[in-house]
Structure formats: C-alpha cells, structure tokens
C-alpha positions as YAML, in Angstrom:
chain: A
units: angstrom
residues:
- id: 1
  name: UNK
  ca: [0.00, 0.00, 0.00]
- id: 2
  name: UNK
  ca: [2.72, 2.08, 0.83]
- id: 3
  name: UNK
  ca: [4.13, 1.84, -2.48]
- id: 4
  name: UNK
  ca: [3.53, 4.45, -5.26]
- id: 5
  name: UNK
  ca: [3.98, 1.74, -8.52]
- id: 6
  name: UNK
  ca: [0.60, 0.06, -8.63]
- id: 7
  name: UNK
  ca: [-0.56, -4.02, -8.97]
- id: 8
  name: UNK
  ca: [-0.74, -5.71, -12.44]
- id: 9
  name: UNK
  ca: [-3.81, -5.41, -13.79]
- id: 10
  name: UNK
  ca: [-4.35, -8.96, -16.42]
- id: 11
  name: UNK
  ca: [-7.64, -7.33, -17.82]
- id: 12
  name: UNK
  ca: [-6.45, -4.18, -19.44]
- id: 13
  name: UNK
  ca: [-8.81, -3.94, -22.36]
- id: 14
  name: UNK
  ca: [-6.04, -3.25, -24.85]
- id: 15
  name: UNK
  ca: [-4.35, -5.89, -23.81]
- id: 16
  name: UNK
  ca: [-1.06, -4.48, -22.51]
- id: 17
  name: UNK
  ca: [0.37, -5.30, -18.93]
- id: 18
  name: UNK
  ca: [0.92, -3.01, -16.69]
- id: 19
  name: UNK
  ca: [1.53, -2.04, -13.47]
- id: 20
  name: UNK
  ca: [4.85, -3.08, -11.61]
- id: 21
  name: UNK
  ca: [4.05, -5.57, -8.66]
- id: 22
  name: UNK
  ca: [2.78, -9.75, -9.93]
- id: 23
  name: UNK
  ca: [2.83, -11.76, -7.37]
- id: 24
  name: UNK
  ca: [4.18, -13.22, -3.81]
- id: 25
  name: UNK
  ca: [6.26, -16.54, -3.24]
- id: 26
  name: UNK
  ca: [6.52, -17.71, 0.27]
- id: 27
  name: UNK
  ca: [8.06, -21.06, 1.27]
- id: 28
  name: UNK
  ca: [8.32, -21.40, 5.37]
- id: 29
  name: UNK
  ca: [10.31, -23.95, 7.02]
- id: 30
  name: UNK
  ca: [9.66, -25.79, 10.29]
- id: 31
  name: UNK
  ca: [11.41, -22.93, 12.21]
- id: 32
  name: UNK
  ca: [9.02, -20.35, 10.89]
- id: 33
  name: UNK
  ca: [12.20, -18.67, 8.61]
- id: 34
  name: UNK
  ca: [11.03, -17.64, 5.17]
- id: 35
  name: UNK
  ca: [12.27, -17.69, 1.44]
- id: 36
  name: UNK
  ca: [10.32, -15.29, -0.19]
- id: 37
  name: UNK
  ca: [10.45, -14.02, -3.86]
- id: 38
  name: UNK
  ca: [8.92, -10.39, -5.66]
- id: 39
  name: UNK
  ca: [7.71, -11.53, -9.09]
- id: 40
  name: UNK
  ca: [7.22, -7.60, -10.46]
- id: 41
  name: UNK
  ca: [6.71, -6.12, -14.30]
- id: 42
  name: UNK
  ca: [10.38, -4.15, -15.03]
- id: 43
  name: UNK
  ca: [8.70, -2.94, -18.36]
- id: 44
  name: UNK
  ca: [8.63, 0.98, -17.71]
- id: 45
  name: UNK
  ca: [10.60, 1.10, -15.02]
- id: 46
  name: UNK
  ca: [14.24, 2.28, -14.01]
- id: 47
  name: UNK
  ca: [16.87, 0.12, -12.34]
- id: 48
  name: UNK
  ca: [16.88, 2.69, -9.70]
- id: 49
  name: UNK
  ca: [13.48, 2.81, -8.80]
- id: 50
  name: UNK
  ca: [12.72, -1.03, -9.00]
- id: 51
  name: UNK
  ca: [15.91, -1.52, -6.68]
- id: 52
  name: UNK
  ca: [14.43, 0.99, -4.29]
- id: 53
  name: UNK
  ca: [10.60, -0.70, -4.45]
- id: 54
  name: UNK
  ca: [12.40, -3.66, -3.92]
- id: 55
  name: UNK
  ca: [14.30, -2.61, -0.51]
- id: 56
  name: UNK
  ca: [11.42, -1.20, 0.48]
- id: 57
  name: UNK
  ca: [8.91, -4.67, 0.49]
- id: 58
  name: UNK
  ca: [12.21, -6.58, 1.63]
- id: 59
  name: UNK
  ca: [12.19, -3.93, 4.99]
- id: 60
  name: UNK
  ca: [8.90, -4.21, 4.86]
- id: 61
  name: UNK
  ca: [8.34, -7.86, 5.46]
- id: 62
  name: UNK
  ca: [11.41, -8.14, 7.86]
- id: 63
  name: UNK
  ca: [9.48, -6.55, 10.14]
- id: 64
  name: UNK
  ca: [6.86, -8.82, 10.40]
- id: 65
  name: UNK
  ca: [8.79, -12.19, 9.46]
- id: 66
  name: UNK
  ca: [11.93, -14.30, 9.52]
- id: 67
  name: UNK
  ca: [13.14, -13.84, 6.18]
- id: 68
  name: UNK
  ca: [16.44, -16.13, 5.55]
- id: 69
  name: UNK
  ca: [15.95, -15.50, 1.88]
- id: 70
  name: UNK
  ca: [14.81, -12.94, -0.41]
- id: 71
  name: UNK
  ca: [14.48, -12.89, -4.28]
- id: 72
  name: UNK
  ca: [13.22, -10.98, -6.78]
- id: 73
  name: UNK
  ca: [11.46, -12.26, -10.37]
- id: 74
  name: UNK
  ca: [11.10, -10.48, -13.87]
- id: 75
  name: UNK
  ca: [8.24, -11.06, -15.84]
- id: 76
  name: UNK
  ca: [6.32, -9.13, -18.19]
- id: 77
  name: UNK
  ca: [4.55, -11.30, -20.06]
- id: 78
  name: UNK
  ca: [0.49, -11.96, -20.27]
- id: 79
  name: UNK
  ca: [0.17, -15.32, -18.82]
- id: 80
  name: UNK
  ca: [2.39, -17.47, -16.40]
- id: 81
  name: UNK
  ca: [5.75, -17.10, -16.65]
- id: 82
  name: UNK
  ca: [7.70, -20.15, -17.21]
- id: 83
  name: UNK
  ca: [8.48, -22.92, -14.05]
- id: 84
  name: UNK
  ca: [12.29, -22.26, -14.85]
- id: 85
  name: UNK
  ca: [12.09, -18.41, -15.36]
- id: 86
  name: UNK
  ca: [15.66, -17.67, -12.85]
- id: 87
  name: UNK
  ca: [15.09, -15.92, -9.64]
- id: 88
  name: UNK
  ca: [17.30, -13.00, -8.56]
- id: 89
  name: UNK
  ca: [18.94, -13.34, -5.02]
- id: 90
  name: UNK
  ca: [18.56, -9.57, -3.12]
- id: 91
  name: UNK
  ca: [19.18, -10.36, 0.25]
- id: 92
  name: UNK
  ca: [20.40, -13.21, 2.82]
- id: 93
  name: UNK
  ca: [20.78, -17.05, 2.20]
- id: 94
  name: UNK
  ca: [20.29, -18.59, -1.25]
- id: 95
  name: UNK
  ca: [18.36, -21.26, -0.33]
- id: 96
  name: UNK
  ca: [16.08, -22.15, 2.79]
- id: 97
  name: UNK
  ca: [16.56, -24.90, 4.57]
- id: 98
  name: UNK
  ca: [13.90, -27.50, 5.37]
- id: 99
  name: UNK
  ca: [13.88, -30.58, 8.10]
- id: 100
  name: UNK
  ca: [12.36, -33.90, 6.81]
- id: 101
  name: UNK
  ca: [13.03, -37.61, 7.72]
- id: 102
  name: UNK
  ca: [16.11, -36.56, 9.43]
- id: 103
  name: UNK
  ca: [17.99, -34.85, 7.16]
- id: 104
  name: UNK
  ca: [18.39, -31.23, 5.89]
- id: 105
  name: UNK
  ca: [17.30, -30.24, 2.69]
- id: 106
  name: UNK
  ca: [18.06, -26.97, 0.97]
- id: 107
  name: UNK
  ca: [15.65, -25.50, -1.15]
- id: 108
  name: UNK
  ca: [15.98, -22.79, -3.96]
- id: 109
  name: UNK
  ca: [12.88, -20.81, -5.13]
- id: 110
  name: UNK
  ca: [12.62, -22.78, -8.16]
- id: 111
  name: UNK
  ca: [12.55, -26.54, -6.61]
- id: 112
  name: UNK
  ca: [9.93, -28.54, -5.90]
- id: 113
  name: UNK
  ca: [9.48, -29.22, -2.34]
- id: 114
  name: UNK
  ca: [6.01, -30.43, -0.64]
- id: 115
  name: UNK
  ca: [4.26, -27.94, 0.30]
- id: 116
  name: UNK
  ca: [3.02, -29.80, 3.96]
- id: 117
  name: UNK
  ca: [6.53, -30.86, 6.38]
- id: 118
  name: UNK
  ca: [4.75, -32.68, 8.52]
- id: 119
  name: UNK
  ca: [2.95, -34.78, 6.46]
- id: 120
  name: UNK
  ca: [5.31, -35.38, 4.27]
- id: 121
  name: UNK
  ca: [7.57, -36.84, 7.23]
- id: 122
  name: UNK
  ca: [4.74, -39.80, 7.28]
- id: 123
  name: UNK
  ca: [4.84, -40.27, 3.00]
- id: 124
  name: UNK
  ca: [7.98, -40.45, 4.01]
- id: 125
  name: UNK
  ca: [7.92, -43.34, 6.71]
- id: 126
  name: UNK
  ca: [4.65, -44.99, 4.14]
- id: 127
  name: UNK
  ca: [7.86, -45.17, 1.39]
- id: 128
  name: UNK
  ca: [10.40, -46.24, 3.64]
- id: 129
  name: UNK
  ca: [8.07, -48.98, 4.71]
- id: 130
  name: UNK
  ca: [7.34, -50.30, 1.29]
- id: 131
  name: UNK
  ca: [11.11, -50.19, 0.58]
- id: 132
  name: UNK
  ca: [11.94, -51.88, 3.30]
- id: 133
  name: UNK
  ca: [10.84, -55.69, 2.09]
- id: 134
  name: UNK
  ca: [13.04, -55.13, -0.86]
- id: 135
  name: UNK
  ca: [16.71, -55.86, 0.55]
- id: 136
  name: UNK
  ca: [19.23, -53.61, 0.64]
- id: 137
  name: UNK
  ca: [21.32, -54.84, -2.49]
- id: 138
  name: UNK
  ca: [18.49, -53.00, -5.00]
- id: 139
  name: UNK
  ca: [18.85, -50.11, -7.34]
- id: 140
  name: UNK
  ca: [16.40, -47.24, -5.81]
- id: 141
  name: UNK
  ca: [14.84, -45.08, -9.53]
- id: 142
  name: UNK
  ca: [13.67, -41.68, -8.16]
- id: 143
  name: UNK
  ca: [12.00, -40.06, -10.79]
- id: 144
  name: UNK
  ca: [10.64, -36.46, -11.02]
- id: 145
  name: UNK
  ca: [12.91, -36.46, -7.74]
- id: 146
  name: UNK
  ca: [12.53, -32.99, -6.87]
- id: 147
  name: UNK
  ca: [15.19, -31.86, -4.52]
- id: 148
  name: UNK
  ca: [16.16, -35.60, -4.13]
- id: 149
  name: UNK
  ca: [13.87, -36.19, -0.84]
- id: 150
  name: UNK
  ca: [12.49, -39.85, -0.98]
- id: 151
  name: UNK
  ca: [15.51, -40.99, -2.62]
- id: 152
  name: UNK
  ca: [18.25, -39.70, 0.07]
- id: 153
  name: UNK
  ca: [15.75, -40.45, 3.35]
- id: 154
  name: UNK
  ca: [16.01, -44.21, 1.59]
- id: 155
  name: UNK
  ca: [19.79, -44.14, 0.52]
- id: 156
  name: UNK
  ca: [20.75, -46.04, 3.68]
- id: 157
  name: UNK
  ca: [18.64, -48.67, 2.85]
- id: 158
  name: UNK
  ca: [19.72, -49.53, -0.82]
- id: 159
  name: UNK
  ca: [22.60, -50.25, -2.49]
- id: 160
  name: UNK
  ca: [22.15, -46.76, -4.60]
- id: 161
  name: UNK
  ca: [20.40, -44.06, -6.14]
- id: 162
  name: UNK
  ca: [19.87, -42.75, -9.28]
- id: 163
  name: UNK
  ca: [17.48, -39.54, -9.24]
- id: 164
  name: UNK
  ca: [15.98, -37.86, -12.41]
- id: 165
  name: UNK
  ca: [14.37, -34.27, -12.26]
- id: 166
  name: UNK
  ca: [13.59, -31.78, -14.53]
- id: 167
  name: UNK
  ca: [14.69, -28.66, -13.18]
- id: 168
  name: UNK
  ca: [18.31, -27.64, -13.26]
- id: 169
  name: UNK
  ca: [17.71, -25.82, -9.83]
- id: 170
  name: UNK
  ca: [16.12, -29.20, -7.77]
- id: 171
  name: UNK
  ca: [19.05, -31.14, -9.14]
- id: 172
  name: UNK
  ca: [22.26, -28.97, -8.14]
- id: 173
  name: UNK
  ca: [20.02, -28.69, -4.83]
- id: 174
  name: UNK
  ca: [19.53, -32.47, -4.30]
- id: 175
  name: UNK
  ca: [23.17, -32.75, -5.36]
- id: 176
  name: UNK
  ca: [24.42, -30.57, -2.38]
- id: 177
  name: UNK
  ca: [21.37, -31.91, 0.03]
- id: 178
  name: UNK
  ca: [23.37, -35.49, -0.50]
- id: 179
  name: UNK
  ca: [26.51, -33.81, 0.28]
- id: 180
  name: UNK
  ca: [25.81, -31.82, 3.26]
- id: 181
  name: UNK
  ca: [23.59, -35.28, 4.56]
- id: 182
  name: UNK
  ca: [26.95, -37.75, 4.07]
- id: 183
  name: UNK
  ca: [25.00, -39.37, 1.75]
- id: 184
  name: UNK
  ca: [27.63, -41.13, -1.03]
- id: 185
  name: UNK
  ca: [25.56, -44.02, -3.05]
- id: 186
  name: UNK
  ca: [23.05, -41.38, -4.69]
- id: 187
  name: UNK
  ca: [23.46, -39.61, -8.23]
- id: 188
  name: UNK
  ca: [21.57, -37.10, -9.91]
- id: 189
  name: UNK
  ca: [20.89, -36.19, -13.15]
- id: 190
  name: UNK
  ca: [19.07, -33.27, -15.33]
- id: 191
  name: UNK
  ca: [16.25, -33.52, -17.80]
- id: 192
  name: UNK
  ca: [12.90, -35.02, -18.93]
- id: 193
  name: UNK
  ca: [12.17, -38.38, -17.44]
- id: 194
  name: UNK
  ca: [11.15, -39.41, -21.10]
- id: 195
  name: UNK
  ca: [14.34, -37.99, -22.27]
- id: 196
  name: UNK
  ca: [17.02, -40.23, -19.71]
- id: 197
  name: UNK
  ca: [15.03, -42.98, -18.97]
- id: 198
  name: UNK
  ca: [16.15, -45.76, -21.02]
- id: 199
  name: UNK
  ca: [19.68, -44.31, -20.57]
- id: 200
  name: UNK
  ca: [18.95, -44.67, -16.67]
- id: 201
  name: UNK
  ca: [17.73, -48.04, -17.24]
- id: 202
  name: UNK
  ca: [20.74, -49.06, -19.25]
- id: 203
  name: UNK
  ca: [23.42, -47.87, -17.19]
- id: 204
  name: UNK
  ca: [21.76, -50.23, -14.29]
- id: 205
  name: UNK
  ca: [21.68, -52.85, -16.13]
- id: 206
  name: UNK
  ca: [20.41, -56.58, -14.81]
- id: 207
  name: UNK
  ca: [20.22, -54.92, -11.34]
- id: 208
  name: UNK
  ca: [17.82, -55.39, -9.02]
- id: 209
  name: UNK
  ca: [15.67, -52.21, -9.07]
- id: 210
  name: UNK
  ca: [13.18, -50.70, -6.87]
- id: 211
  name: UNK
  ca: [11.48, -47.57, -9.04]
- id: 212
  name: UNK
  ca: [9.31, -44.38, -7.01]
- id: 213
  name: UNK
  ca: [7.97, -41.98, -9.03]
- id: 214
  name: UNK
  ca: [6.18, -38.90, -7.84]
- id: 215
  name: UNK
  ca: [4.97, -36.82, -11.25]
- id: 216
  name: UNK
  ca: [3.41, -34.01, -11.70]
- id: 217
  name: UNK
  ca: [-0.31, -33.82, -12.26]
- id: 218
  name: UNK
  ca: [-0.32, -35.13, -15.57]
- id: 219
  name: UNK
  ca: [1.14, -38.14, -14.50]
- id: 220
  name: UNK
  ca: [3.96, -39.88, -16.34]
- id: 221
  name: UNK
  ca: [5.05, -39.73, -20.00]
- id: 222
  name: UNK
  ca: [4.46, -42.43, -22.25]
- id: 223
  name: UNK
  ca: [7.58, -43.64, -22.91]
- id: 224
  name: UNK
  ca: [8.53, -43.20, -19.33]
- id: 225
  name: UNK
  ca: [5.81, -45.59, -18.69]
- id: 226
  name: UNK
  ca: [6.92, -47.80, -21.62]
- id: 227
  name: UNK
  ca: [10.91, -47.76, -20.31]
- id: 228
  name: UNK
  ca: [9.42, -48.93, -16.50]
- id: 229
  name: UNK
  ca: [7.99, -51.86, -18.69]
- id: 230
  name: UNK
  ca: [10.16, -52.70, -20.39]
- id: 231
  name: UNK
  ca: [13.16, -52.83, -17.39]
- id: 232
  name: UNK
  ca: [13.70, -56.18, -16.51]
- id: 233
  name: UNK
  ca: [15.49, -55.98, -13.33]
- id: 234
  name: UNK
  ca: [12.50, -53.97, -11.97]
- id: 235
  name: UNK
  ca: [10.04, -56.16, -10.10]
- id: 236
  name: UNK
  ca: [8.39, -53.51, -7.59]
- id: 237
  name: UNK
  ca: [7.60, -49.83, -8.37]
- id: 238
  name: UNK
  ca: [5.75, -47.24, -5.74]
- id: 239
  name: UNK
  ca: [3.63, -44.52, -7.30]
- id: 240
  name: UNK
  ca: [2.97, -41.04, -5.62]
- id: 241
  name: UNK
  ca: [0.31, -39.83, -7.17]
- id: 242
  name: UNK
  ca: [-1.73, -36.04, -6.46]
- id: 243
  name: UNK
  ca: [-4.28, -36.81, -9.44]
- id: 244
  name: UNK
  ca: [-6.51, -39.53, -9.34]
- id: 245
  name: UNK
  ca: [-7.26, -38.89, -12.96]
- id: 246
  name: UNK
  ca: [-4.28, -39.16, -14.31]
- id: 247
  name: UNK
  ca: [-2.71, -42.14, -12.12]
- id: 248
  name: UNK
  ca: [-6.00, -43.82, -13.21]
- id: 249
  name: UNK
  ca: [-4.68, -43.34, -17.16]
- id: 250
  name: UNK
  ca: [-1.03, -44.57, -16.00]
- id: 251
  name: UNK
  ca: [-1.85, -47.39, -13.98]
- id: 252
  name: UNK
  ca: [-3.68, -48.86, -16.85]
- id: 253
  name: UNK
  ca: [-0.75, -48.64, -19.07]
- id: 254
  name: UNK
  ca: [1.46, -50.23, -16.07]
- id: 255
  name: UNK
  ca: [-0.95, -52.87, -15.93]
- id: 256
  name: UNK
  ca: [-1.78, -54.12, -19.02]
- id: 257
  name: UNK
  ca: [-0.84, -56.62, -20.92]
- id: 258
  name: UNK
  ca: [2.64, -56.87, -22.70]
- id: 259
  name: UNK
  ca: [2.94, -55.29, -26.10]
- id: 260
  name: UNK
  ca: [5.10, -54.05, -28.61]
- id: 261
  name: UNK
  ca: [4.72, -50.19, -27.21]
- id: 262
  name: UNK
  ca: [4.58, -51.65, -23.53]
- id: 263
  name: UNK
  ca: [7.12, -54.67, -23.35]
- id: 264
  name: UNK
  ca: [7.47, -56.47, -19.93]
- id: 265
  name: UNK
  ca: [5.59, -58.55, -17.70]
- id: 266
  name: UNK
  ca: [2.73, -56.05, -16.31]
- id: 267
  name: UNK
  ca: [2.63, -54.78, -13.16]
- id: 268
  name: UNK
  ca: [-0.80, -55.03, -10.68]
- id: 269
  name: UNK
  ca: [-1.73, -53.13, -7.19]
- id: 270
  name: UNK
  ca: [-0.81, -54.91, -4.13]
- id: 271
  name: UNK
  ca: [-1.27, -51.91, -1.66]
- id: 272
  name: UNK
  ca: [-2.52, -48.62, -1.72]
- id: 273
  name: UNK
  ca: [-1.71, -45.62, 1.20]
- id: 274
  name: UNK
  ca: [-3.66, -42.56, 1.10]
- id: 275
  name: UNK
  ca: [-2.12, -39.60, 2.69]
- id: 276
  name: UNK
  ca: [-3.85, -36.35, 3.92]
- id: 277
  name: UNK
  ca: [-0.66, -33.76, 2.50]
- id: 278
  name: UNK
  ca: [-3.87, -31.02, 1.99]
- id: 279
  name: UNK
  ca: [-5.90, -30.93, 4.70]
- id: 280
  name: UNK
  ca: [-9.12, -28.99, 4.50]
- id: 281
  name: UNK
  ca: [-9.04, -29.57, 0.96]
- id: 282
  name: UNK
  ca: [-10.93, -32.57, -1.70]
- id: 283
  name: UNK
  ca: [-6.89, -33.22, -2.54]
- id: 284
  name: UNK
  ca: [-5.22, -36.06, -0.83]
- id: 285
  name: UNK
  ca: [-1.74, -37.97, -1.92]
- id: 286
  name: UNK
  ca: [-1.76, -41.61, -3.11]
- id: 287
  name: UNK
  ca: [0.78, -43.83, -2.50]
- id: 288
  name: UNK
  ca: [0.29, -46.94, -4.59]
- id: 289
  name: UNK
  ca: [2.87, -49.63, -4.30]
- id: 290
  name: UNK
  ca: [2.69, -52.31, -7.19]
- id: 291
  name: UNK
  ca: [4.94, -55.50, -8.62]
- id: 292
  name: UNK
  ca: [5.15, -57.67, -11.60]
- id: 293
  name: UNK
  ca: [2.82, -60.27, -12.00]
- id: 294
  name: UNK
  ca: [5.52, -63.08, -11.46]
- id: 295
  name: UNK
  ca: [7.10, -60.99, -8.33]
- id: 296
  name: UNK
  ca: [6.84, -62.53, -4.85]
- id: 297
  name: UNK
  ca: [8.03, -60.68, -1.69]
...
C-alpha cells in the first residue's frame, strides 16, 4: 500500500500489462524462517526505482517475518511465466533450509518441495516402509525427484540411487542436500524423465531395481511408462500420485498386458496408502505400491 507503482492489472482492455508488482512466493520452514520471492513487471521502469521498491517490500516484510531469503522475479509477459524463469537473489541465504526424515534439505525458489513438512515426514515413513521388504542390495529409480527427498531419506537402505528431475535448480540442490547429509551411493541427473530414462535403465543394467515416481499432475510420460515396462530388473515400483485422474490413465498402461509399445511382464496393485498432504481440501496424496505379475516378496 505504501508503495507508489501500482498491482498488475491482467484485464487491461487493450491488452497491454501493466503495473509493476505480480505476485508473492513464500516457502516457510519448520522454524518459521522464510524464502520469499517479488515476481514484479520491469517494463517501464528504471533500475533505480525497482531496486528501491524492492528494498522497500524486503524492509517491509522483515518486520513482520523471519526472512532467511529474499528474491526478486522479472516477468512481463500476459500469462504465467515459465516454471524455470531464474530468480534474482537480493538479500540473505540462497536457499532455505527445510527438516524432513532426518535430514536437511536446501531448497531454492525454483525446486519442488512439498508444500506440507509434517505430512510429508509420514509419506515419508509410508515409502520407507514399502522399501523396506526389498533388501538392501536394490537399485532405488527416483523419478521427477525434486530436490532428491524420498531418494536420500532411503539411501541407507539400498545399495544406490539414481534420481531424475527436470529442473536444473532441484538437481544442483539435491546434489548438495546429499553432500551436506553424508550421503555417497546417490546420483543425480538433469532432464525429462522421457528424455534419460532408457539411458537410466541401461546404465543399471540386470540390477535389481526398486522404481518411485512422484509426477506431476499429468502423470507420467508415455515412454517413461513404456521404459518402466520394459526394465527387466524392476520387479516392484511405488507410485505417488496427487491426481486420481491421471494415475488412473497410467496405472492402466502399467498394468496391461505386454505389447510391442509396452514390453514387460505387467505390473498389478498390491497396496494402496492414502495420505492427507492437503488438509481442508478434496486433494489427498496416493501412494500406490505395485509389482510384476511373477514378483513374490
């Protein structure tokens, strides 16, 4: 309010954007310390007077809140920016850091992290338990890793790790999150799952695998899908899924029978965890563990 550059207004009639400030990002630890990130419209506006807006909402909201880390965004397109669009460090740490099945995770505005600590801490312990009939001499497949969480709070309990994520900025975090955690049997490595998974699958070989995958809301890519198949040393997989809808359309191509596009023994549901990560909301997180139709545990 105390600001003299006004809010972006979406529904100018001629279709221009304007104004300066976008939009709020707040992540908040377990300690109650903050990252927080501007998203603001430079078009029209000095260097000089954004900096000073800027220092202003940074003093601003230092009076009211732990703030370990404060960025600033660019944006002055119509619609949503993109997810990788760079953040712009102003003030104090570079990344927060976050609690969760006893280790320390760092997290960068960009990364995906869940949203809900403390119920992710029993996801958590619903994985580890799942994991834990497999023997410790498997191959753990985290894709759409994130920040690497479920695959370093299970390192200990496998032989190794090999992570796959997206976004350049969850990677070099769950890179450092391993380091800082003594954790030495996990890997990580950048791109689209559909992109790196049959060179992930490859470079494992005959191994015995365990596979997690936690995708986005539109579920997994077909030949992601098709490369899970079609990996023989893979006898149990565990999905996290936040859409009904589209783990529906996934676990049908999991589970059906083998075909050129979908080689492999299918897999079938053997247990199935639901998880209250949104409470007060229709939304819940489910955890689906599944094996091959000639797999015994």
């Amino acid at each position: 309010r105390a600001s003299a550059l006004p809010v972006v207004n979406p529904m100018n009639l001629d279709g221009e954007v304007r104004g300066f400030w976008r939009q709020l990002l707040i992540r908040q630890n377990v300690n109650n310390e903050l990252l927080i990130s501007v998203q603001v419209n430079p078009k029209g506006c000095s260097a000089e007077e954004m900096a000073l807006e800027l220092a202003s909402a940074e003093k601003a909201l230092r009076q009211v809140a732990e703030v370990k880390c404060f960025y600033s965004q660019h944006f002055s397109g119509k619609s949503a920016p993109p997810a990788d669009l760079p953040h712009t460090r102003m003030a104090g740490d570079a990344v927060l850091v976050e609690r969760l099945c006893g280790l320390n995770f760092a997290i960068s505005p960009n990364a995906f992290f869940q949203v809900n600590t403390a119920a992710a801490g029993e996801l958590g312990r619903v994985l580890a338990g799942m994991c834990s009939a497999y023997g410790s001499d498997a191959v753990l497949l985290d894709v759409c890793c994130g920040t690497g969480t479920w695959g370093l709070a299970l390192a200990r309990t496998v032989k190794r790790v090999i992570g796959v994520e997206l976004s350049a900025d969850a990677v070099q975090d769950a890179r450092k999150n391993a380091e800082a955690n003594g954790v030495d049997n996990a890997e990580f490595r950048c791109g689209k799952a559909e992109d790196l998974m049959d060179q992930v699958i490859s470079s494992v070989g005959k191994s015995k695998c365990i596979a997690i995958v936690d995708p986005p809301r539109a579920g997994l890519h077909i030949n992601v899908l098709s490369a899970l198949r079609g990996c023989g040393g893979l006898q149990h997989l565990i999905y996290v899924s936040c859409n009904p809808t589209s783990w529906v359309q996934d676990a049908e191509r999991l589970c059906r029978p083998s075909s050129k596009r979908y080689p492999g023994k299918p897999f079938r549901p053997v247990r199935a965890v639901p998880v209250d990560l949104f409470p007060h909301t229709d939304h819940c997180e489910l955890v689906v563990e599944m094996m091959r139709d000639s797999a015994t545990i």
